[in-house]
Tab-separated table of C-alpha atoms and ligand atoms in Angstrom:
chain	number	residue	atom	x	y	z
A	1	MET	CA	6.596	7.566	-33.456
A	2	SER	CA	4.016	8.395	-30.744
A	3	ALA	CA	4.863	9.730	-27.317
A	4	SER	CA	4.714	7.934	-24.035
A	5	ARG	CA	5.001	9.453	-20.579
A	6	GLN	CA	6.835	8.075	-17.577
A	7	PHE	CA	7.573	9.113	-13.993
A	8	ARG	CA	11.283	9.063	-13.206
A	9	LEU	CA	12.548	9.524	-9.653
A	10	ALA	CA	14.017	13.026	-9.330
A	11	SER	CA	14.849	13.202	-5.627
A	12	ARG	CA	14.513	11.195	-2.445
A	13	PRO	CA	11.486	12.446	-0.512
A	14	VAL	CA	11.652	13.710	3.027
A	15	GLY	CA	8.374	12.977	4.802
A	16	GLU	CA	5.365	12.875	2.494
A	17	VAL	CA	6.007	12.539	-1.220
A	18	LYS	CA	5.368	15.522	-3.459
A	19	ALA	CA	4.965	15.752	-7.222
A	20	SER	CA	8.437	17.294	-7.595
A	21	ASP	CA	10.027	14.071	-6.286
A	22	TRP	CA	9.577	12.763	-9.843
A	23	ASP	CA	10.117	14.121	-13.349
A	24	LEU	CA	7.291	13.427	-15.765
A	25	VAL	CA	9.259	12.626	-18.899
A	26	GLN	CA	8.098	12.262	-22.497
A	27	ALA	CA	9.657	9.265	-24.195
A	28	GLU	CA	9.006	7.438	-27.420
A	29	VAL	CA	6.842	4.338	-27.430
A	30	PRO	CA	9.533	1.643	-27.477
A	31	GLU	CA	9.905	-0.944	-30.237
A	32	PRO	CA	10.349	-4.560	-29.112
A	33	GLY	CA	13.713	-6.161	-29.789
A	34	GLU	CA	14.076	-9.876	-30.532
A	35	GLY	CA	12.574	-11.815	-27.564
A	36	GLU	CA	10.761	-8.733	-26.229
A	37	PHE	CA	7.281	-7.237	-26.260
A	38	VAL	CA	5.816	-3.787	-25.638
A	39	VAL	CA	3.005	-3.256	-23.159
A	40	GLU	CA	0.497	-0.433	-23.032
A	41	VAL	CA	-0.067	0.009	-19.300
A	42	THR	CA	-3.754	0.136	-18.356
A	43	HIS	CA	-3.809	-0.196	-14.544
A	44	LEU	CA	-1.191	0.844	-11.983
A	45	SER	CA	-1.111	-0.792	-8.569
A	46	ILE	CA	-0.724	1.968	-5.980
A	47	ASP	CA	1.110	0.502	-2.992
A	48	PRO	CA	2.320	1.852	0.357
A	49	ALA	CA	5.638	0.116	-0.409
A	50	MET	CA	6.261	2.670	-3.166
A	51	ARG	CA	7.134	5.172	-0.462
A	52	GLY	CA	9.854	2.842	0.869
A	53	TRP	CA	11.230	2.064	-2.593
A	54	MET	CA	12.052	5.777	-2.955
A	55	ASN	CA	14.363	5.738	0.069
A	56	GLU	CA	18.088	5.112	-0.011
A	57	GLY	CA	19.343	2.239	2.089
A	58	ARG	CA	19.023	-1.463	2.684
A	59	SER	CA	15.619	-3.008	2.186
A	60	TYR	CA	14.082	-6.170	0.750
A	61	VAL	CA	14.453	-4.786	-2.799
A	62	PRO	CA	16.997	-2.268	-4.095
A	63	PRO	CA	15.865	1.350	-3.955
A	64	VAL	CA	14.620	2.992	-7.145
A	65	GLN	CA	17.618	4.961	-8.360
A	66	ILE	CA	17.472	8.662	-9.166
A	67	GLY	CA	16.578	8.936	-12.858
A	68	GLU	CA	14.969	5.486	-12.994
A	69	VAL	CA	11.341	4.903	-13.906
A	70	MET	CA	9.329	4.633	-10.677
A	71	ARG	CA	8.727	0.983	-9.804
A	72	ALA	CA	5.111	-0.220	-9.928
A	73	LEU	CA	3.203	-3.401	-10.437
A	74	ALA	CA	0.787	-2.967	-13.305
A	75	LEU	CA	-1.531	-4.527	-15.827
A	76	GLY	CA	-1.347	-3.842	-19.522
A	77	ARG	CA	-2.040	-5.040	-23.033
A	78	VAL	CA	0.670	-6.316	-25.347
A	79	LEU	CA	0.881	-3.808	-28.203
A	80	ALA	CA	3.599	-5.478	-30.238
A	81	SER	CA	5.573	-8.643	-29.683
A	82	ARG	CA	8.701	-10.420	-30.870
A	83	HIS	CA	8.464	-12.869	-27.977
A	84	PRO	CA	7.362	-16.451	-28.632
A	85	GLN	CA	5.084	-16.665	-25.566
A	86	PHE	CA	3.379	-13.265	-25.661
A	87	ALA	CA	1.102	-12.128	-28.471
A	88	GLU	CA	-0.412	-8.791	-29.394
A	89	GLY	CA	-3.590	-8.279	-27.353
A	90	ASP	CA	-2.553	-10.425	-24.360
A	91	LEU	CA	-3.455	-8.968	-20.960
A	92	VAL	CA	-0.353	-9.155	-18.782
A	93	GLN	CA	0.707	-8.343	-15.238
A	94	GLY	CA	4.226	-7.352	-14.240
A	95	ALA	CA	6.475	-4.716	-12.706
A	96	PHE	CA	6.025	-2.366	-15.666
A	97	GLY	CA	6.616	0.870	-13.711
A	98	VAL	CA	4.783	4.195	-13.635
A	99	GLN	CA	4.765	4.734	-17.362
A	100	GLU	CA	2.344	4.483	-20.244
A	101	HIS	CA	4.393	1.920	-22.167
A	102	ALA	CA	6.962	-0.619	-21.062
A	103	VAL	CA	9.233	-3.005	-22.887
A	104	SER	CA	9.672	-6.471	-21.376
A	105	ASP	CA	11.487	-9.730	-22.014
A	106	GLY	CA	8.767	-11.584	-20.092
A	107	SER	CA	10.701	-11.977	-16.815
A	108	GLY	CA	8.242	-11.971	-13.932
A	109	VAL	CA	5.335	-11.305	-16.292
A	110	GLN	CA	2.134	-13.326	-16.139
A	111	LYS	CA	-0.638	-13.582	-18.682
A	112	ILE	CA	-4.041	-12.869	-17.199
A	113	THR	CA	-7.357	-14.292	-18.287
A	114	VAL	CA	-10.034	-12.237	-16.641
A	115	ALA	CA	-12.681	-14.512	-15.101
A	116	GLN	CA	-16.346	-13.721	-15.577
A	117	GLY	CA	-17.703	-11.226	-13.084
A	118	VAL	CA	-14.217	-10.138	-11.994
A	119	SER	CA	-12.655	-6.792	-12.905
A	120	PRO	CA	-9.107	-6.613	-14.268
A	121	ALA	CA	-8.121	-4.543	-11.218
A	122	ALA	CA	-8.791	-7.586	-9.018
A	123	TYR	CA	-5.619	-9.109	-10.497
A	124	LEU	CA	-3.657	-6.381	-8.717
A	125	GLY	CA	-5.760	-6.882	-5.580
A	126	VAL	CA	-7.297	-9.976	-4.124
A	127	LEU	CA	-6.139	-12.161	-7.035
A	128	GLY	CA	-2.705	-10.518	-7.185
A	129	MET	CA	0.046	-9.530	-4.778
A	130	THR	CA	-2.455	-8.266	-2.206
A	131	GLY	CA	-4.194	-11.624	-2.032
A	132	MET	CA	-0.882	-13.497	-1.866
A	133	THR	CA	0.267	-11.281	1.006
A	134	ALA	CA	-2.907	-11.885	2.992
A	135	TYR	CA	-2.919	-15.618	2.244
A	136	PHE	CA	0.679	-16.449	3.171
A	137	GLY	CA	0.899	-13.861	5.948
A	138	LEU	CA	-2.149	-15.204	7.728
A	139	LEU	CA	-1.939	-18.930	7.018
A	140	ASP	CA	1.816	-19.516	6.953
A	141	VAL	CA	3.375	-16.805	9.056
A	142	GLY	CA	0.356	-16.433	11.355
A	143	ARG	CA	-0.273	-20.219	11.452
A	144	LEU	CA	-4.009	-19.578	11.728
A	145	GLN	CA	-6.088	-22.237	13.488
A	146	GLU	CA	-9.842	-22.684	13.398
A	147	GLY	CA	-11.401	-20.879	16.366
A	148	ASP	CA	-8.572	-18.329	16.654
A	149	THR	CA	-9.244	-14.632	17.066
A	150	VAL	CA	-7.464	-12.525	14.438
A	151	LEU	CA	-6.930	-8.810	14.902
A	152	VAL	CA	-5.982	-7.112	11.650
A	153	SER	CA	-5.010	-3.457	11.311
A	154	GLY	CA	-5.478	-1.451	8.127
A	155	ALA	CA	-8.519	-3.707	7.920
A	156	ALA	CA	-10.427	-1.760	5.274
A	157	GLY	CA	-7.356	-1.600	3.067
A	158	ALA	CA	-6.366	-4.054	0.358
A	159	VAL	CA	-4.407	-6.595	2.406
A	160	GLY	CA	-6.383	-6.101	5.615
A	161	ALA	CA	-9.821	-6.663	4.078
A	162	THR	CA	-8.555	-9.886	2.517
A	163	VAL	CA	-6.974	-11.104	5.759
A	164	GLY	CA	-10.221	-10.686	7.683
A	165	GLN	CA	-12.232	-12.509	5.040
A	166	ILE	CA	-9.777	-15.422	4.855
A	167	ALA	CA	-9.888	-15.634	8.650
A	168	LYS	CA	-13.675	-16.018	8.467
A	169	ILE	CA	-13.459	-18.632	5.706
A	170	LYS	CA	-11.072	-20.598	7.922
A	171	GLY	CA	-13.436	-20.536	10.904
A	172	ALA	CA	-11.681	-17.851	12.932
A	173	ARG	CA	-13.064	-14.730	14.576
A	174	ALA	CA	-12.063	-11.577	12.676
A	175	VAL	CA	-11.722	-8.177	14.307
A	176	GLY	CA	-10.582	-5.261	12.175
A	177	VAL	CA	-9.016	-1.932	13.068
A	178	ALA	CA	-9.746	0.865	10.596
A	179	GLY	CA	-10.106	4.631	10.450
A	180	GLY	CA	-13.658	5.964	10.688
A	181	PRO	CA	-17.188	4.670	11.253
A	182	GLU	CA	-17.979	4.060	7.568
A	183	LYS	CA	-14.989	1.734	7.099
A	184	CYS	CA	-15.885	-0.085	10.320
A	185	ARG	CA	-19.511	-0.487	9.202
A	186	LEU	CA	-18.392	-1.936	5.874
A	187	LEU	CA	-16.126	-4.485	7.553
A	188	VAL	CA	-18.902	-5.872	9.714
A	189	GLU	CA	-21.956	-5.453	7.502
A	190	GLU	CA	-20.506	-6.192	4.094
A	191	LEU	CA	-17.371	-8.278	4.634
A	192	GLY	CA	-18.539	-10.379	7.576
A	193	PHE	CA	-15.987	-9.298	10.197
A	194	ASP	CA	-17.190	-10.058	13.729
A	195	ALA	CA	-16.253	-6.598	14.986
A	196	ALA	CA	-14.400	-3.476	13.933
A	197	VAL	CA	-12.608	-0.869	15.983
A	198	ASP	CA	-12.213	2.712	14.821
A	199	TYR	CA	-8.706	3.700	15.869
A	200	LYS	CA	-9.571	7.361	15.334
A	201	ALA	CA	-12.555	7.251	17.702
A	202	GLY	CA	-10.718	7.927	20.929
A	203	ASP	CA	-10.031	5.048	23.275
A	204	LEU	CA	-8.303	2.360	21.259
A	205	HIS	CA	-7.209	0.432	24.354
A	206	ALA	CA	-10.743	0.116	25.784
A	207	ASP	CA	-12.291	-0.611	22.385
A	208	LEU	CA	-9.824	-3.429	21.682
A	209	ARG	CA	-10.467	-4.873	25.105
A	210	GLU	CA	-14.212	-4.847	24.498
A	211	HIS	CA	-13.991	-6.567	21.112
A	212	THR	CA	-11.332	-9.178	21.938
A	213	PRO	CA	-12.730	-10.708	25.142
A	214	GLU	CA	-10.810	-13.932	24.535
A	215	ARG	CA	-7.701	-12.035	23.474
A	216	ILE	CA	-5.884	-12.382	20.142
A	217	ASN	CA	-4.197	-15.439	18.651
A	218	VAL	CA	-3.019	-13.715	15.470
A	219	LEU	CA	-2.217	-10.001	15.306
A	220	PHE	CA	-1.775	-9.168	11.622
A	221	ASP	CA	-0.274	-5.705	11.546
A	222	ASN	CA	-0.259	-3.439	8.515
A	223	VAL	CA	0.178	-0.084	10.214
A	224	GLY	CA	2.614	-0.203	13.168
A	225	GLY	CA	2.774	2.635	15.685
A	226	GLU	CA	0.145	2.929	18.395
A	227	VAL	CA	-2.235	0.410	16.816
A	228	LEU	CA	0.458	-2.279	17.030
A	229	ASN	CA	1.426	-1.158	20.509
A	230	GLN	CA	-2.142	-1.417	21.802
A	231	GLY	CA	-2.754	-4.689	19.964
A	232	LEU	CA	0.156	-6.241	21.874
A	233	THR	CA	-1.723	-5.725	25.142
A	234	ARG	CA	-4.408	-8.173	23.965
A	235	LEU	CA	-2.253	-11.176	23.025
A	236	ALA	CA	-3.361	-14.662	24.028
A	237	HIS	CA	-0.902	-17.314	25.159
A	238	GLY	CA	1.222	-18.427	22.196
A	239	ALA	CA	-0.027	-15.631	19.921
A	240	ARG	CA	1.606	-14.924	16.561
A	241	VAL	CA	2.246	-11.286	15.643
A	242	VAL	CA	2.665	-10.921	11.888
A	243	ILE	CA	4.522	-7.809	10.780
A	244	CYS	CA	3.232	-7.192	7.271
A	245	GLY	CA	3.778	-3.438	7.123
A	246	ALA	CA	3.841	-0.209	9.085
A	247	ILE	CA	2.212	2.469	6.979
A	248	SER	CA	1.906	4.855	9.920
A	249	GLN	CA	5.717	5.042	9.925
A	250	TYR	CA	6.550	5.332	6.222
A	251	ASN	CA	6.664	9.147	6.129
A	252	ASN	CA	8.632	9.468	9.361
A	253	THR	CA	11.577	11.802	9.199
A	254	GLU	CA	13.056	10.271	12.351
A	255	ALA	CA	13.509	6.624	13.327
A	256	PRO	CA	10.306	5.281	14.894
A	257	SER	CA	10.384	4.284	18.524
A	258	GLY	CA	9.712	0.593	19.070
A	259	PRO	CA	6.450	-0.604	20.581
A	260	SER	CA	6.747	0.102	24.288
A	261	ASN	CA	4.460	-2.869	25.085
A	262	TYR	CA	6.875	-5.404	23.590
A	263	MET	CA	7.238	-7.288	26.874
A	264	ALA	CA	3.723	-8.614	26.172
A	265	LEU	CA	5.531	-11.022	23.832
A	266	LEU	CA	7.354	-12.527	26.794
A	267	VAL	CA	4.295	-12.675	29.031
A	268	SER	CA	2.235	-14.367	26.277
A	269	ARG	CA	5.051	-16.581	24.961
A	270	ALA	CA	4.239	-14.946	21.643
A	271	THR	CA	6.292	-14.596	18.470
A	272	MET	CA	6.603	-11.568	16.224
A	273	THR	CA	7.609	-12.354	12.652
A	274	GLY	CA	8.153	-10.116	9.673
A	275	PHE	CA	7.703	-11.442	6.159
A	276	VAL	CA	7.949	-10.395	2.518
A	277	VAL	CA	5.469	-11.922	0.117
A	278	PHE	CA	8.124	-12.308	-2.624
A	279	ASP	CA	9.640	-15.148	-0.579
A	280	TYR	CA	6.544	-17.212	-1.402
A	281	ALA	CA	6.887	-16.808	-5.188
A	282	ASP	CA	7.180	-20.534	-5.800
A	283	ARG	CA	3.837	-21.058	-4.046
A	284	TYR	CA	1.881	-18.262	-5.800
A	285	PRO	CA	0.012	-20.755	-8.008
A	286	GLU	CA	-1.352	-22.517	-4.905
A	287	ALA	CA	-2.636	-19.234	-3.443
A	288	ALA	CA	-3.948	-17.967	-6.787
A	289	ALA	CA	-6.004	-21.138	-7.298
A	290	GLN	CA	-7.462	-21.004	-3.786
A	291	LEU	CA	-8.192	-17.271	-3.840
A	292	SER	CA	-9.900	-17.402	-7.226
A	293	GLN	CA	-11.987	-20.367	-6.089
A	294	TRP	CA	-13.175	-18.392	-3.046
A	295	VAL	CA	-13.972	-15.380	-5.254
A	296	THR	CA	-15.910	-17.568	-7.705
A	297	GLU	CA	-17.850	-19.155	-4.850
A	298	GLY	CA	-18.766	-15.695	-3.552
A	299	ARG	CA	-16.950	-16.272	-0.258
A	300	LEU	CA	-14.228	-13.683	-0.849
A	301	THR	CA	-15.112	-10.164	-1.970
A	302	SER	CA	-12.672	-8.260	-4.118
A	303	LEU	CA	-12.659	-4.779	-2.675
A	304	GLU	CA	-11.200	-2.291	-5.125
A	305	HIS	CA	-10.845	1.468	-5.112
A	306	THR	CA	-10.225	2.384	-8.726
A	307	VAL	CA	-9.340	5.945	-9.665
A	308	ARG	CA	-9.622	6.644	-13.391
A	309	GLY	CA	-7.241	9.326	-14.525
A	310	ASP	CA	-4.301	10.533	-16.491
A	311	ILE	CA	-0.845	9.264	-15.536
A	312	GLU	CA	-0.111	12.821	-14.313
A	313	THR	CA	-2.362	12.147	-11.322
A	314	PHE	CA	-0.031	9.411	-9.989
A	315	PRO	CA	1.558	11.476	-7.127
A	316	SER	CA	-1.782	12.619	-5.760
A	317	VAL	CA	-3.277	9.128	-6.040
A	318	LEU	CA	-0.320	7.675	-4.092
A	319	LEU	CA	-0.999	10.180	-1.308
A	320	GLU	CA	-4.545	8.833	-0.927
A	321	LEU	CA	-3.093	5.763	0.797
A	322	PHE	CA	-1.633	7.911	3.539
A	323	LYS	CA	-4.842	9.940	3.907
A	324	GLY	CA	-6.853	6.720	4.123
A	325	THR	CA	-9.161	7.771	1.280
A	326	ASN	CA	-9.097	4.276	-0.199
A	327	THR	CA	-11.254	1.348	0.794
A	328	GLY	CA	-9.729	-1.825	-0.621
A	329	LYS	CA	-7.079	-2.070	-3.305
A	330	LEU	CA	-6.088	1.326	-4.719
A	331	VAL	CA	-5.622	1.178	-8.493
A	332	LEU	CA	-5.011	3.984	-10.974
A	333	GLU	CA	-6.724	3.040	-14.216
A	334	LEU	CA	-5.094	5.056	-16.963
A	335	ALA	CA	-7.585	6.955	-19.058
B	1	LIG	P1	-4.021	-0.257	2.089
B	1	LIG	O1	-4.224	-0.848	3.452
B	1	LIG	O2	-5.019	-0.520	1.037
B	1	LIG	O3	-3.928	1.334	2.205
B	1	LIG	C1	-3.344	1.965	3.237
B	1	LIG	C2	-4.335	2.199	4.421
B	1	LIG	O4	-3.540	2.409	5.558
B	1	LIG	C3	-5.171	3.457	4.286
B	1	LIG	O5	-6.366	3.266	3.583
B	1	LIG	C4	-5.412	3.849	5.735
B	1	LIG	O6	-6.631	3.293	6.221
B	1	LIG	C5	-4.262	3.182	6.490
B	1	LIG	N1	-3.385	4.194	7.067
B	1	LIG	C6	-2.755	5.204	6.428
B	1	LIG	N2	-2.053	5.942	7.309
B	1	LIG	C7	-2.253	5.370	8.534
B	1	LIG	C8	-1.804	5.676	9.844
B	1	LIG	N3	-0.985	6.713	10.078
B	1	LIG	N4	-2.206	4.875	10.856
B	1	LIG	C9	-3.023	3.825	10.636
B	1	LIG	N5	-3.498	3.484	9.406
B	1	LIG	C10	-3.104	4.252	8.382
B	1	LIG	O7	-2.596	-0.707	1.588
B	1	LIG	P2	-2.135	-2.212	1.312
B	1	LIG	O8	-1.600	-2.261	-0.055
B	1	LIG	O9	-3.203	-3.145	1.705
B	1	LIG	O10	-0.924	-2.382	2.305
B	1	LIG	C11	-1.164	-2.598	3.694
B	1	LIG	C12	0.166	-2.812	4.402
B	1	LIG	O11	0.737	-4.047	3.939
B	1	LIG	C13	1.198	-1.745	4.139
B	1	LIG	O12	1.910	-1.500	5.334
B	1	LIG	C14	2.109	-2.369	3.105
B	1	LIG	O13	3.396	-1.818	3.127
B	1	LIG	C15	2.076	-3.801	3.556
B	1	LIG	N6	2.424	-4.830	2.544
B	1	LIG	C16	3.379	-5.719	2.892
B	1	LIG	C17	3.710	-6.738	2.038
B	1	LIG	C18	4.746	-7.739	2.473
B	1	LIG	O14	5.180	-8.538	1.656
B	1	LIG	N7	5.139	-7.715	3.728
B	1	LIG	C19	3.085	-6.831	0.780
B	1	LIG	C20	2.093	-5.913	0.461
B	1	LIG	C21	1.762	-4.898	1.370
B	1	LIG	P3	-7.429	3.949	7.464
B	1	LIG	O15	-8.453	4.836	6.850
B	1	LIG	O16	-8.002	2.774	8.154
B	1	LIG	O17	-6.446	4.722	8.280
């Protein structure tokens, strides 16, 4: 029986995660029972939400329990199967966890056929949960209209880069907020954003004002904190503020203070709506078909940041999200 390694939650982190928040455990490669299959995990989706899943308390999914395998979306190959719908060699996507092998009964698992010219990692990014989040967040929650101005934060990240590109496809003006001149250059020169604002450059308020002369109809927020607070000052009448995430707050050790500019919602007759992509599960096929068509037509770029490494590198790769090292979807491809 060969060995398989897995990260099990050892303690609830305070502030930034550290390697000792998990135990790296050696297990045996599982055998499939009747109606099950075993997956060799090849790609782990590294998500800001992982930080929240480690916390105790009420959220949109139950917390990972101490001693449980760390939750993760992943891709893998079926190694052995006693399931009628999954065969050895199938490429599959599911919540397989931070481990080298997983056993599954097929619940929530999808078979993937990798399209020509697309990398497998794209099925965790623009053609996976990331793409779904951008699609439903912008079009449904944000009720995007042609001619709107969209301001998206975390714009050079996985969700943000997709939001800006969908906005352009739909005939809107896309303005991104990202950290650093290189990310801002990429947004404008390679992804077709109309403008990008570097929130680390100094005067966020003045820079937003300059690049949103007609104000903002959709504020798609991935980061929270001061970027959200300043974005609120630029709302147009009837604007929609979409709360997708708040990565700047995830390592807080104290409750965040609310955005002090919230009265801009009243002045602009705006709405602020939070959403969780899982609520759109029954419409994933619609989004998947549209997103893959745009990718095939060359209108939507899949931006991936793949780190190839041993599973042991998982804690340090997760931290990259909070340092902003990644551009596009962060994936750990297991060596
Ligand atoms: P991502 O944007 O690819 O990666 C995180 C990025 O956040 C970093 O590259 C960094 O970019 C930025 N960042 C980190 N710390 C920051 C800070 N203190 N202030 C401002 N920016 C900071 O991650 P993602 O997977 O696309 O997720 C984006 C957001 O969407 C997250 O908040 C996530 O929780 C949320 N999300 C929500 C749903 C949902 O259903 N609601 C689903 C998926 C994801 P810079 O270099 O630009 O700082």
